[in-house]
Amino acid sequence: MTSYILRRIISTVAVMAMVGIFVFLLLRLAPGDPAAIIAGKSATAEMIAGIREKLGLNDPMPVQFIRWVRDMLGGDFGTSIFAGRPVLELISQRLEPTLSLSILTMILSVSVGVSFGILAAWRTGGLVDRLLAAFSAFGYSVPVFVIGYFFIYFFAIRAHWLPVQGYVPIERGLGPWFVHLVLPTVALGLGFIAFIARVTRASMLEVLSEDYMRTAAAKGASSYAMLFHHALKNAGVPILTVIGISFAYLIGGVVLTETVFNLSGIGRLVVDAINNRDYPIIQSVLILTSGLYVVINLTVDLAYTLIDPRIRY
């Protein structure tokens, strides 16, 4: 196990290095000049050149890359070109809405998706199974921003049950915090519920068809014992895998959801940074997000041994 973890950590460093090179080159080679955006439409060529020199954009790319990596390894993720404040400070200020939305979405998706998938597999061909098929088609085919605007119109504007947009920090009360996150969480979570439920159903159906499940039924095992003590435990690895993969898709969905529901999270910060060509913010968010995704996948791989003792590293 220890050697496996060390190998994964080494591979993680290699992956993060490749991600860093890709992100740096992508932003530098993309059209647009942050110095020109900062200077404004009436700026002269001399003004733009002065800003580029001040930002270090005239240095050769290898020099810029080494300076960026050196500062990042020292804990300095740079200063926002437009806000003029440290990037980590800006990210930390926007972290709470994004974390709140992400955590609530995953809790909703995993709890409802796994339960839905188990019921559909247990009653395959029945009403629940057919509802899951229809729900999955809806969850896969309708974009999150369409669902978001649909929810806003019916549940906020017409029915006045929930707030239209915005975010209330958790220190102002658990109730207002939760109420403002209901619509964004459900809108973002529908696709993940459909995804996890379909994988859970397929995995459970495969396990339920095994001989040892028929043996357990012949011995008089209860439905609860068959589903949760035998079937779910053996179907857990693919379910856990798809939950880990969902985190990657969750990041993209959070950006759209925060825009639709006007949540001042990291997604909105990235969108504003892209519009302003604010390199330090874009680079830092992408690197931190990639690192988080790699850590989550490593955690999922290690968790396999807890579900299935036959797996050894």
PDB file of C-alpha atoms in Angstrom:
ATOM      1  CA  MET A   1       0.000   0.000   0.000  1.00  0.00           C
ATOM      2  CA  THR A   2       2.774   2.438   0.936  1.00  0.00           C
ATOM      3  CA  SER A   3       4.651   1.838  -2.319  1.00  0.00           C
ATOM      4  CA  TYR A   4       1.407   2.319  -4.257  1.00  0.00           C
ATOM      5  CA  ILE A   5       0.726   5.634  -2.526  1.00  0.00           C
ATOM      6  CA  LEU A   6       4.276   6.798  -3.261  1.00  0.00           C
ATOM      7  CA  ARG A   7       3.908   5.841  -6.933  1.00  0.00           C
ATOM      8  CA  ARG A   8       0.607   7.715  -7.124  1.00  0.00           C
ATOM      9  CA  ILE A   9       2.133  10.784  -5.492  1.00  0.00           C
ATOM     10  CA  ILE A  10       4.995  10.738  -8.010  1.00  0.00           C
ATOM     11  CA  SER A  11       2.551  10.354 -10.890  1.00  0.00           C
ATOM     12  CA  THR A  12       0.475  13.171  -9.378  1.00  0.00           C
ATOM     13  CA  VAL A  13       3.491  15.488  -9.493  1.00  0.00           C
ATOM     14  CA  ALA A  14       4.046  14.571 -13.153  1.00  0.00           C
ATOM     15  CA  VAL A  15       0.385  15.165 -13.988  1.00  0.00           C
ATOM     16  CA  MET A  16       0.355  18.523 -12.217  1.00  0.00           C
ATOM     17  CA  ALA A  17       3.523  19.559 -14.100  1.00  0.00           C
ATOM     18  CA  MET A  18       1.849  18.750 -17.421  1.00  0.00           C
ATOM     19  CA  VAL A  19      -1.300  20.593 -16.370  1.00  0.00           C
ATOM     20  CA  GLY A  20       0.798  23.605 -15.377  1.00  0.00           C
ATOM     21  CA  ILE A  21       2.596  23.702 -18.749  1.00  0.00           C
ATOM     22  CA  PHE A  22      -0.677  23.292 -20.635  1.00  0.00           C
ATOM     23  CA  VAL A  23      -2.473  26.014 -18.689  1.00  0.00           C
ATOM     24  CA  PHE A  24       0.428  28.448 -19.006  1.00  0.00           C
ATOM     25  CA  LEU A  25       0.796  27.953 -22.768  1.00  0.00           C
ATOM     26  CA  LEU A  26      -2.962  27.994 -23.365  1.00  0.00           C
ATOM     27  CA  LEU A  27      -3.363  31.406 -21.775  1.00  0.00           C
ATOM     28  CA  ARG A  28      -0.232  32.889 -23.352  1.00  0.00           C
ATOM     29  CA  LEU A  29      -0.988  31.666 -26.883  1.00  0.00           C
ATOM     30  CA  ALA A  30      -4.685  32.570 -26.798  1.00  0.00           C
ATOM     31  CA  PRO A  31      -5.599  35.801 -28.613  1.00  0.00           C
ATOM     32  CA  GLY A  32      -5.985  38.966 -26.547  1.00  0.00           C
ATOM     33  CA  ASP A  33      -3.710  41.184 -24.527  1.00  0.00           C
ATOM     34  CA  PRO A  34      -4.412  41.927 -20.855  1.00  0.00           C
ATOM     35  CA  ALA A  35      -2.277  45.079 -21.088  1.00  0.00           C
ATOM     36  CA  ALA A  36      -4.537  46.450 -23.835  1.00  0.00           C
ATOM     37  CA  ILE A  37      -7.643  45.634 -21.774  1.00  0.00           C
ATOM     38  CA  ILE A  38      -6.207  47.355 -18.709  1.00  0.00           C
ATOM     39  CA  ALA A  39      -5.142  50.415 -20.692  1.00  0.00           C
ATOM     40  CA  GLY A  40      -8.581  50.879 -22.236  1.00  0.00           C
ATOM     41  CA  LYS A  41      -9.774  51.729 -25.738  1.00  0.00           C
ATOM     42  CA  SER A  42      -8.144  55.159 -25.865  1.00  0.00           C
ATOM     43  CA  ALA A  43      -4.698  53.918 -24.809  1.00  0.00           C
ATOM     44  CA  THR A  44      -1.643  54.579 -26.942  1.00  0.00           C
ATOM     45  CA  ALA A  45       0.906  51.962 -27.984  1.00  0.00           C
ATOM     46  CA  GLU A  46       3.393  53.427 -25.496  1.00  0.00           C
ATOM     47  CA  MET A  47       0.929  53.036 -22.620  1.00  0.00           C
ATOM     48  CA  ILE A  48       0.240  49.415 -23.544  1.00  0.00           C
ATOM     49  CA  ALA A  49       3.970  48.682 -23.862  1.00  0.00           C
ATOM     50  CA  GLY A  50       4.567  50.205 -20.421  1.00  0.00           C
ATOM     51  CA  ILE A  51       1.887  48.043 -18.823  1.00  0.00           C
ATOM     52  CA  ARG A  52       3.276  44.912 -20.518  1.00  0.00           C
ATOM     53  CA  GLU A  53       6.736  45.730 -19.153  1.00  0.00           C
ATOM     54  CA  LYS A  54       5.320  46.296 -15.661  1.00  0.00           C
ATOM     55  CA  LEU A  55       3.470  42.948 -15.721  1.00  0.00           C
ATOM     56  CA  GLY A  56       6.507  41.092 -17.032  1.00  0.00           C
ATOM     57  CA  LEU A  57       4.696  40.033 -20.194  1.00  0.00           C
ATOM     58  CA  ASN A  58       7.630  41.098 -22.400  1.00  0.00           C
ATOM     59  CA  ASP A  59       9.917  38.494 -20.809  1.00  0.00           C
ATOM     60  CA  PRO A  60      10.507  35.249 -22.726  1.00  0.00           C
ATOM     61  CA  MET A  61       7.900  32.569 -22.001  1.00  0.00           C
ATOM     62  CA  PRO A  62      10.360  30.205 -20.251  1.00  0.00           C
ATOM     63  CA  VAL A  63      11.323  33.046 -17.897  1.00  0.00           C
ATOM     64  CA  GLN A  64       7.663  33.807 -17.169  1.00  0.00           C
ATOM     65  CA  PHE A  65       6.922  30.119 -16.599  1.00  0.00           C
ATOM     66  CA  ILE A  66       9.853  29.563 -14.214  1.00  0.00           C
ATOM     67  CA  ARG A  67       8.943  32.707 -12.272  1.00  0.00           C
ATOM     68  CA  TRP A  68       5.327  31.560 -12.005  1.00  0.00           C
ATOM     69  CA  VAL A  69       6.250  28.038 -10.808  1.00  0.00           C
ATOM     70  CA  ARG A  70       8.833  29.382  -8.333  1.00  0.00           C
ATOM     71  CA  ASP A  71       6.363  31.806  -6.781  1.00  0.00           C
ATOM     72  CA  MET A  72       3.604  29.176  -6.692  1.00  0.00           C
ATOM     73  CA  LEU A  73       5.814  26.633  -4.909  1.00  0.00           C
ATOM     74  CA  GLY A  74       6.544  29.347  -2.357  1.00  0.00           C
ATOM     75  CA  GLY A  75       2.834  29.836  -1.735  1.00  0.00           C
ATOM     76  CA  ASP A  76       2.554  33.002  -3.812  1.00  0.00           C
ATOM     77  CA  PHE A  77      -0.089  32.549  -6.514  1.00  0.00           C
ATOM     78  CA  GLY A  78       0.385  36.084  -7.752  1.00  0.00           C
ATOM     79  CA  THR A  79      -1.657  39.251  -7.734  1.00  0.00           C
ATOM     80  CA  SER A  80      -4.785  39.864  -9.752  1.00  0.00           C
ATOM     81  CA  ILE A  81      -4.031  42.131 -12.707  1.00  0.00           C
ATOM     82  CA  PHE A  82      -7.306  44.024 -12.343  1.00  0.00           C
ATOM     83  CA  ALA A  83      -8.203  43.788  -8.657  1.00  0.00           C
ATOM     84  CA  GLY A  84      -4.607  44.386  -7.544  1.00  0.00           C
ATOM     85  CA  ARG A  85      -5.057  41.957  -4.642  1.00  0.00           C
ATOM     86  CA  PRO A  86      -3.475  38.570  -3.916  1.00  0.00           C
ATOM     87  CA  VAL A  87      -5.126  35.759  -5.854  1.00  0.00           C
ATOM     88  CA  LEU A  88      -5.391  33.481  -2.826  1.00  0.00           C
ATOM     89  CA  GLU A  89      -7.229  36.237  -0.946  1.00  0.00           C
ATOM     90  CA  LEU A  90      -9.758  36.584  -3.775  1.00  0.00           C
ATOM     91  CA  ILE A  91     -10.216  32.803  -3.993  1.00  0.00           C
ATOM     92  CA  SER A  92     -10.699  32.440  -0.245  1.00  0.00           C
ATOM     93  CA  GLN A  93     -13.398  35.144  -0.293  1.00  0.00           C
ATOM     94  CA  ARG A  94     -15.289  33.253  -3.005  1.00  0.00           C
ATOM     95  CA  LEU A  95     -14.714  29.761  -1.606  1.00  0.00           C
ATOM     96  CA  GLU A  96     -17.727  29.465   0.708  1.00  0.00           C
ATOM     97  CA  PRO A  97     -20.532  29.691  -1.917  1.00  0.00           C
ATOM     98  CA  THR A  98     -18.737  27.227  -4.193  1.00  0.00           C
ATOM     99  CA  LEU A  99     -18.006  24.753  -1.411  1.00  0.00           C
ATOM    100  CA  SER A 100     -21.558  25.012  -0.079  1.00  0.00           C
ATOM    101  CA  LEU A 101     -23.080  24.391  -3.497  1.00  0.00           C
ATOM    102  CA  SER A 102     -20.673  21.539  -4.298  1.00  0.00           C
ATOM    103  CA  ILE A 103     -21.114  19.714  -0.996  1.00  0.00           C
ATOM    104  CA  LEU A 104     -24.910  19.990  -0.995  1.00  0.00           C
ATOM    105  CA  THR A 105     -25.052  18.856  -4.625  1.00  0.00           C
ATOM    106  CA  MET A 106     -22.929  15.776  -3.980  1.00  0.00           C
ATOM    107  CA  ILE A 107     -24.912  14.855  -0.848  1.00  0.00           C
ATOM    108  CA  LEU A 108     -28.176  15.159  -2.793  1.00  0.00           C
ATOM    109  CA  SER A 109     -26.833  13.339  -5.868  1.00  0.00           C
ATOM    110  CA  VAL A 110     -25.278  10.407  -4.007  1.00  0.00           C
ATOM    111  CA  SER A 111     -28.149   9.844  -1.562  1.00  0.00           C
ATOM    112  CA  VAL A 112     -30.948  10.124  -4.132  1.00  0.00           C
ATOM    113  CA  GLY A 113     -29.028   8.591  -7.056  1.00  0.00           C
ATOM    114  CA  VAL A 114     -27.870   5.477  -5.198  1.00  0.00           C
ATOM    115  CA  SER A 115     -31.298   4.935  -3.606  1.00  0.00           C
ATOM    116  CA  PHE A 116     -33.058   5.413  -6.932  1.00  0.00           C
ATOM    117  CA  GLY A 117     -30.667   3.009  -8.668  1.00  0.00           C
ATOM    118  CA  ILE A 118     -31.103   0.307  -6.023  1.00  0.00           C
ATOM    119  CA  LEU A 119     -34.902   0.505  -6.192  1.00  0.00           C
ATOM    120  CA  ALA A 120     -34.850   0.417 -10.005  1.00  0.00           C
ATOM    121  CA  ALA A 121     -32.602  -2.657 -10.006  1.00  0.00           C
ATOM    122  CA  TRP A 122     -34.675  -4.405  -7.361  1.00  0.00           C
ATOM    123  CA  ARG A 123     -37.914  -3.735  -9.258  1.00  0.00           C
ATOM    124  CA  THR A 124     -36.483  -3.933 -12.759  1.00  0.00           C
ATOM    125  CA  GLY A 125     -39.112  -3.413 -15.413  1.00  0.00           C
ATOM    126  CA  GLY A 126     -41.475  -1.899 -12.842  1.00  0.00           C
ATOM    127  CA  LEU A 127     -42.757   1.624 -12.314  1.00  0.00           C
ATOM    128  CA  VAL A 128     -39.633   2.865 -10.491  1.00  0.00           C
ATOM    129  CA  ASP A 129     -37.391   1.475 -13.247  1.00  0.00           C
ATOM    130  CA  ARG A 130     -39.426   3.196 -15.937  1.00  0.00           C
ATOM    131  CA  LEU A 131     -39.452   6.457 -13.988  1.00  0.00           C
ATOM    132  CA  LEU A 132     -35.668   6.231 -13.706  1.00  0.00           C
ATOM    133  CA  ALA A 133     -35.334   5.764 -17.468  1.00  0.00           C
ATOM    134  CA  ALA A 134     -37.492   8.847 -18.110  1.00  0.00           C
ATOM    135  CA  PHE A 135     -35.737  10.868 -15.417  1.00  0.00           C
ATOM    136  CA  SER A 136     -32.295   9.883 -16.758  1.00  0.00           C
ATOM    137  CA  ALA A 137     -33.223  10.989 -20.279  1.00  0.00           C
ATOM    138  CA  PHE A 138     -34.401  14.327 -18.865  1.00  0.00           C
ATOM    139  CA  GLY A 139     -31.348  14.777 -16.642  1.00  0.00           C
ATOM    140  CA  TYR A 140     -28.909  13.980 -19.448  1.00  0.00           C
ATOM    141  CA  SER A 141     -30.537  16.000 -22.215  1.00  0.00           C
ATOM    142  CA  VAL A 142     -31.548  19.270 -20.529  1.00  0.00           C
ATOM    143  CA  PRO A 143     -28.656  21.678 -19.769  1.00  0.00           C
ATOM    144  CA  VAL A 144     -28.273  22.910 -16.220  1.00  0.00           C
ATOM    145  CA  PHE A 145     -28.852  26.555 -17.166  1.00  0.00           C
ATOM    146  CA  VAL A 146     -32.218  25.685 -18.758  1.00  0.00           C
ATOM    147  CA  ILE A 147     -33.276  23.812 -15.629  1.00  0.00           C
ATOM    148  CA  GLY A 148     -32.031  26.732 -13.524  1.00  0.00           C
ATOM    149  CA  TYR A 149     -34.098  29.349 -15.366  1.00  0.00           C
ATOM    150  CA  PHE A 150     -37.118  26.983 -15.296  1.00  0.00           C
ATOM    151  CA  PHE A 151     -36.845  26.659 -11.516  1.00  0.00           C
ATOM    152  CA  ILE A 152     -36.394  30.412 -11.072  1.00  0.00           C
ATOM    153  CA  TYR A 153     -39.529  31.150 -13.103  1.00  0.00           C
ATOM    154  CA  PHE A 154     -41.854  28.628 -11.453  1.00  0.00           C
ATOM    155  CA  PHE A 155     -40.580  28.278  -7.886  1.00  0.00           C
ATOM    156  CA  ALA A 156     -39.273  31.798  -7.269  1.00  0.00           C
ATOM    157  CA  ILE A 157     -41.093  34.249  -9.550  1.00  0.00           C
ATOM    158  CA  ARG A 158     -44.506  32.561  -9.889  1.00  0.00           C
ATOM    159  CA  ALA A 159     -44.877  30.597  -6.630  1.00  0.00           C
ATOM    160  CA  HIS A 160     -42.635  32.818  -4.409  1.00  0.00           C
ATOM    161  CA  TRP A 161     -41.510  29.721  -2.507  1.00  0.00           C
ATOM    162  CA  LEU A 162     -37.783  30.332  -2.747  1.00  0.00           C
ATOM    163  CA  PRO A 163     -35.408  33.254  -3.432  1.00  0.00           C
ATOM    164  CA  VAL A 164     -34.709  34.089  -7.066  1.00  0.00           C
ATOM    165  CA  GLN A 165     -30.957  34.485  -6.819  1.00  0.00           C
ATOM    166  CA  GLY A 166     -28.124  35.383  -4.475  1.00  0.00           C
ATOM    167  CA  TYR A 167     -26.256  33.795  -1.596  1.00  0.00           C
ATOM    168  CA  VAL A 168     -26.460  34.266   2.186  1.00  0.00           C
ATOM    169  CA  PRO A 169     -23.334  33.326   4.196  1.00  0.00           C
ATOM    170  CA  ILE A 170     -23.812  30.544   6.711  1.00  0.00           C
ATOM    171  CA  GLU A 171     -22.882  32.825   9.634  1.00  0.00           C
ATOM    172  CA  ARG A 172     -26.156  34.723   9.064  1.00  0.00           C
ATOM    173  CA  GLY A 173     -28.149  31.617   9.864  1.00  0.00           C
ATOM    174  CA  LEU A 174     -28.468  28.047   8.666  1.00  0.00           C
ATOM    175  CA  GLY A 175     -32.030  28.584   7.406  1.00  0.00           C
ATOM    176  CA  PRO A 176     -31.392  31.526   5.031  1.00  0.00           C
ATOM    177  CA  TRP A 177     -28.167  29.863   3.858  1.00  0.00           C
ATOM    178  CA  PHE A 178     -29.973  26.639   2.989  1.00  0.00           C
ATOM    179  CA  VAL A 179     -33.032  28.303   1.420  1.00  0.00           C
ATOM    180  CA  HIS A 180     -30.855  30.261  -1.022  1.00  0.00           C
ATOM    181  CA  LEU A 181     -29.071  27.076  -2.101  1.00  0.00           C
ATOM    182  CA  VAL A 182     -32.111  24.840  -2.675  1.00  0.00           C
ATOM    183  CA  LEU A 183     -32.762  25.799  -6.297  1.00  0.00           C
ATOM    184  CA  PRO A 184     -29.090  25.868  -7.407  1.00  0.00           C
ATOM    185  CA  THR A 185     -28.433  22.529  -5.701  1.00  0.00           C
ATOM    186  CA  VAL A 186     -31.412  20.760  -7.271  1.00  0.00           C
ATOM    187  CA  ALA A 187     -30.756  22.301 -10.697  1.00  0.00           C
ATOM    188  CA  LEU A 188     -27.111  21.231 -10.646  1.00  0.00           C
ATOM    189  CA  GLY A 189     -27.796  17.877  -9.036  1.00  0.00           C
ATOM    190  CA  LEU A 190     -30.412  16.506 -11.460  1.00  0.00           C
ATOM    191  CA  GLY A 191     -27.836  15.417 -14.029  1.00  0.00           C
ATOM    192  CA  PHE A 192     -25.620  13.798 -11.403  1.00  0.00           C
ATOM    193  CA  ILE A 193     -28.587  11.984  -9.839  1.00  0.00           C
ATOM    194  CA  ALA A 194     -29.456  10.515 -13.246  1.00  0.00           C
ATOM    195  CA  PHE A 195     -25.819   9.547 -13.893  1.00  0.00           C
ATOM    196  CA  ILE A 196     -25.239   7.889 -10.512  1.00  0.00           C
ATOM    197  CA  ALA A 197     -28.650   6.187 -10.538  1.00  0.00           C
ATOM    198  CA  ARG A 198     -28.052   4.614 -13.957  1.00  0.00           C
ATOM    199  CA  VAL A 199     -24.621   3.289 -12.970  1.00  0.00           C
ATOM    200  CA  THR A 200     -25.973   2.017  -9.639  1.00  0.00           C
ATOM    201  CA  ARG A 201     -28.821   0.233 -11.408  1.00  0.00           C
ATOM    202  CA  ALA A 202     -26.493  -1.435 -13.926  1.00  0.00           C
ATOM    203  CA  SER A 203     -24.026  -2.520 -11.228  1.00  0.00           C
ATOM    204  CA  MET A 204     -26.771  -3.853  -8.979  1.00  0.00           C
ATOM    205  CA  LEU A 205     -28.414  -5.801 -11.819  1.00  0.00           C
ATOM    206  CA  GLU A 206     -25.093  -7.484 -12.597  1.00  0.00           C
ATOM    207  CA  VAL A 207     -24.574  -8.489  -8.972  1.00  0.00           C
ATOM    208  CA  LEU A 208     -28.188  -9.581  -8.435  1.00  0.00           C
ATOM    209  CA  SER A 209     -27.809 -12.069 -11.305  1.00  0.00           C
ATOM    210  CA  GLU A 210     -24.870 -13.843  -9.620  1.00  0.00           C
ATOM    211  CA  ASP A 211     -25.260 -17.378  -8.271  1.00  0.00           C
ATOM    212  CA  TYR A 212     -24.456 -16.403  -4.692  1.00  0.00           C
ATOM    213  CA  MET A 213     -27.427 -14.013  -4.704  1.00  0.00           C
ATOM    214  CA  ARG A 214     -29.747 -16.840  -5.724  1.00  0.00           C
ATOM    215  CA  THR A 215     -28.183 -18.947  -2.979  1.00  0.00           C
ATOM    216  CA  ALA A 216     -28.829 -16.202  -0.440  1.00  0.00           C
ATOM    217  CA  ALA A 217     -32.452 -15.984  -1.588  1.00  0.00           C
ATOM    218  CA  ALA A 218     -32.817 -19.781  -1.337  1.00  0.00           C
ATOM    219  CA  LYS A 219     -31.529 -19.641   2.248  1.00  0.00           C
ATOM    220  CA  GLY A 220     -34.263 -17.171   3.103  1.00  0.00           C
ATOM    221  CA  ALA A 221     -32.228 -13.968   3.282  1.00  0.00           C
ATOM    222  CA  SER A 222     -34.429 -10.894   3.621  1.00  0.00           C
ATOM    223  CA  SER A 223     -34.666  -8.324   0.844  1.00  0.00           C
ATOM    224  CA  TYR A 224     -32.812  -5.798   2.996  1.00  0.00           C
ATOM    225  CA  ALA A 225     -29.947  -8.219   3.637  1.00  0.00           C
ATOM    226  CA  MET A 226     -29.701  -9.201  -0.019  1.00  0.00           C
ATOM    227  CA  LEU A 227     -29.682  -5.614  -1.252  1.00  0.00           C
ATOM    228  CA  PHE A 228     -27.493  -3.883   1.312  1.00  0.00           C
ATOM    229  CA  HIS A 229     -25.322  -6.659   2.802  1.00  0.00           C
ATOM    230  CA  HIS A 230     -24.589  -8.617  -0.351  1.00  0.00           C
ATOM    231  CA  ALA A 231     -25.479  -6.757  -3.565  1.00  0.00           C
ATOM    232  CA  LEU A 232     -24.613  -3.134  -2.747  1.00  0.00           C
ATOM    233  CA  LYS A 233     -21.295  -4.067  -1.162  1.00  0.00           C
ATOM    234  CA  ASN A 234     -20.187  -5.977  -4.256  1.00  0.00           C
ATOM    235  CA  ALA A 235     -21.518  -3.304  -6.607  1.00  0.00           C
ATOM    236  CA  GLY A 236     -19.819  -0.535  -4.636  1.00  0.00           C
ATOM    237  CA  VAL A 237     -16.605  -0.192  -6.675  1.00  0.00           C
ATOM    238  CA  PRO A 238     -18.198   1.073  -9.926  1.00  0.00           C
ATOM    239  CA  ILE A 239     -20.553   3.297  -7.934  1.00  0.00           C
ATOM    240  CA  LEU A 240     -17.643   4.813  -6.031  1.00  0.00           C
ATOM    241  CA  THR A 241     -15.775   5.314  -9.311  1.00  0.00           C
ATOM    242  CA  VAL A 242     -18.613   7.226 -10.908  1.00  0.00           C
ATOM    243  CA  ILE A 243     -18.978   9.395  -7.794  1.00  0.00           C
ATOM    244  CA  GLY A 244     -15.294  10.320  -8.083  1.00  0.00           C
ATOM    245  CA  ILE A 245     -15.699  11.101 -11.789  1.00  0.00           C
ATOM    246  CA  SER A 246     -18.721  13.253 -10.989  1.00  0.00           C
ATOM    247  CA  PHE A 247     -16.495  15.707  -9.134  1.00  0.00           C
ATOM    248  CA  ALA A 248     -14.793  16.622 -12.423  1.00  0.00           C
ATOM    249  CA  TYR A 249     -18.120  17.357 -14.117  1.00  0.00           C
ATOM    250  CA  LEU A 250     -19.303  19.140 -10.991  1.00  0.00           C
ATOM    251  CA  ILE A 251     -16.628  21.810 -11.424  1.00  0.00           C
ATOM    252  CA  GLY A 252     -17.919  22.756 -14.877  1.00  0.00           C
ATOM    253  CA  GLY A 253     -21.519  22.697 -13.699  1.00  0.00           C
ATOM    254  CA  VAL A 254     -20.754  24.970 -10.757  1.00  0.00           C
ATOM    255  CA  VAL A 255     -19.522  27.723 -13.101  1.00  0.00           C
ATOM    256  CA  LEU A 256     -22.817  27.732 -15.035  1.00  0.00           C
ATOM    257  CA  THR A 257     -24.981  27.408 -11.937  1.00  0.00           C
ATOM    258  CA  GLU A 258     -23.266  30.274 -10.128  1.00  0.00           C
ATOM    259  CA  THR A 259     -23.796  32.460 -13.187  1.00  0.00           C
ATOM    260  CA  VAL A 260     -27.505  31.601 -13.482  1.00  0.00           C
ATOM    261  CA  PHE A 261     -28.258  32.052  -9.756  1.00  0.00           C
ATOM    262  CA  ASN A 262     -25.892  34.997  -9.240  1.00  0.00           C
ATOM    263  CA  LEU A 263     -23.755  33.250  -6.632  1.00  0.00           C
ATOM    264  CA  SER A 264     -20.475  35.041  -5.951  1.00  0.00           C
ATOM    265  CA  GLY A 265     -18.364  31.914  -5.976  1.00  0.00           C
ATOM    266  CA  ILE A 266     -15.181  30.792  -7.650  1.00  0.00           C
ATOM    267  CA  GLY A 267     -17.053  30.045 -10.871  1.00  0.00           C
ATOM    268  CA  ARG A 268     -18.090  33.685 -11.226  1.00  0.00           C
ATOM    269  CA  LEU A 269     -14.546  34.722 -10.314  1.00  0.00           C
ATOM    270  CA  VAL A 270     -13.164  32.593 -13.163  1.00  0.00           C
ATOM    271  CA  VAL A 271     -15.697  33.905 -15.678  1.00  0.00           C
ATOM    272  CA  ASP A 272     -14.811  37.504 -14.792  1.00  0.00           C
ATOM    273  CA  ALA A 273     -11.100  36.655 -14.958  1.00  0.00           C
ATOM    274  CA  ILE A 274     -11.473  35.114 -18.431  1.00  0.00           C
ATOM    275  CA  ASN A 275     -13.320  38.195 -19.689  1.00  0.00           C
ATOM    276  CA  ASN A 276     -10.546  40.439 -18.324  1.00  0.00           C
ATOM    277  CA  ARG A 277      -7.650  38.144 -19.320  1.00  0.00           C
ATOM    278  CA  ASP A 278      -6.567  38.052 -15.684  1.00  0.00           C
ATOM    279  CA  TYR A 279      -3.864  35.377 -16.034  1.00  0.00           C
ATOM    280  CA  PRO A 280      -2.945  34.902 -12.356  1.00  0.00           C
ATOM    281  CA  ILE A 281      -6.523  34.103 -11.308  1.00  0.00           C
ATOM    282  CA  ILE A 282      -7.211  31.736 -14.215  1.00  0.00           C
ATOM    283  CA  GLN A 283      -3.936  29.877 -13.752  1.00  0.00           C
ATOM    284  CA  SER A 284      -4.320  29.551 -10.006  1.00  0.00           C
ATOM    285  CA  VAL A 285      -7.915  28.316 -10.098  1.00  0.00           C
ATOM    286  CA  LEU A 286      -7.118  25.758 -12.798  1.00  0.00           C
ATOM    287  CA  ILE A 287      -4.074  24.449 -10.939  1.00  0.00           C
ATOM    288  CA  LEU A 288      -5.879  24.237  -7.595  1.00  0.00           C
ATOM    289  CA  THR A 289      -8.894  22.578  -9.215  1.00  0.00           C
ATOM    290  CA  SER A 290      -6.702  20.044 -11.011  1.00  0.00           C
ATOM    291  CA  GLY A 291      -4.876  19.274  -7.779  1.00  0.00           C
ATOM    292  CA  LEU A 292      -8.168  18.776  -5.947  1.00  0.00           C
ATOM    293  CA  TYR A 293      -9.408  16.436  -8.659  1.00  0.00           C
ATOM    294  CA  VAL A 294      -6.213  14.353  -8.518  1.00  0.00           C
ATOM    295  CA  VAL A 295      -6.467  14.089  -4.717  1.00  0.00           C
ATOM    296  CA  ILE A 296     -10.122  13.014  -4.940  1.00  0.00           C
ATOM    297  CA  ASN A 297      -9.269  10.293  -7.453  1.00  0.00           C
ATOM    298  CA  LEU A 298      -6.419   9.050  -5.263  1.00  0.00           C
ATOM    299  CA  THR A 299      -8.799   8.937  -2.291  1.00  0.00           C
ATOM    300  CA  VAL A 300     -11.351   6.993  -4.349  1.00  0.00           C
ATOM    301  CA  ASP A 301      -8.683   4.487  -5.444  1.00  0.00           C
ATOM    302  CA  LEU A 302      -7.623   3.933  -1.840  1.00  0.00           C
ATOM    303  CA  ALA A 303     -11.254   3.584  -0.734  1.00  0.00           C
ATOM    304  CA  TYR A 304     -11.643   0.564  -3.044  1.00  0.00           C
ATOM    305  CA  THR A 305      -9.810  -1.562  -0.487  1.00  0.00           C
ATOM    306  CA  LEU A 306     -12.402  -0.683   2.149  1.00  0.00           C
ATOM    307  CA  ILE A 307     -15.277  -1.848  -0.058  1.00  0.00           C
ATOM    308  CA  ASP A 308     -13.618  -4.903  -1.594  1.00  0.00           C
ATOM    309  CA  PRO A 309     -10.875  -6.567   0.537  1.00  0.00           C
ATOM    310  CA  ARG A 310      -9.792  -8.577  -2.517  1.00  0.00           C
ATOM    311  CA  ILE A 311      -8.283  -5.426  -4.013  1.00  0.00           C
ATOM    312  CA  ARG A 312      -4.631  -5.067  -3.075  1.00  0.00           C
ATOM    313  CA  TYR A 313      -2.071  -2.497  -4.127  1.00  0.00           C
TER     314      TYR A 313
END
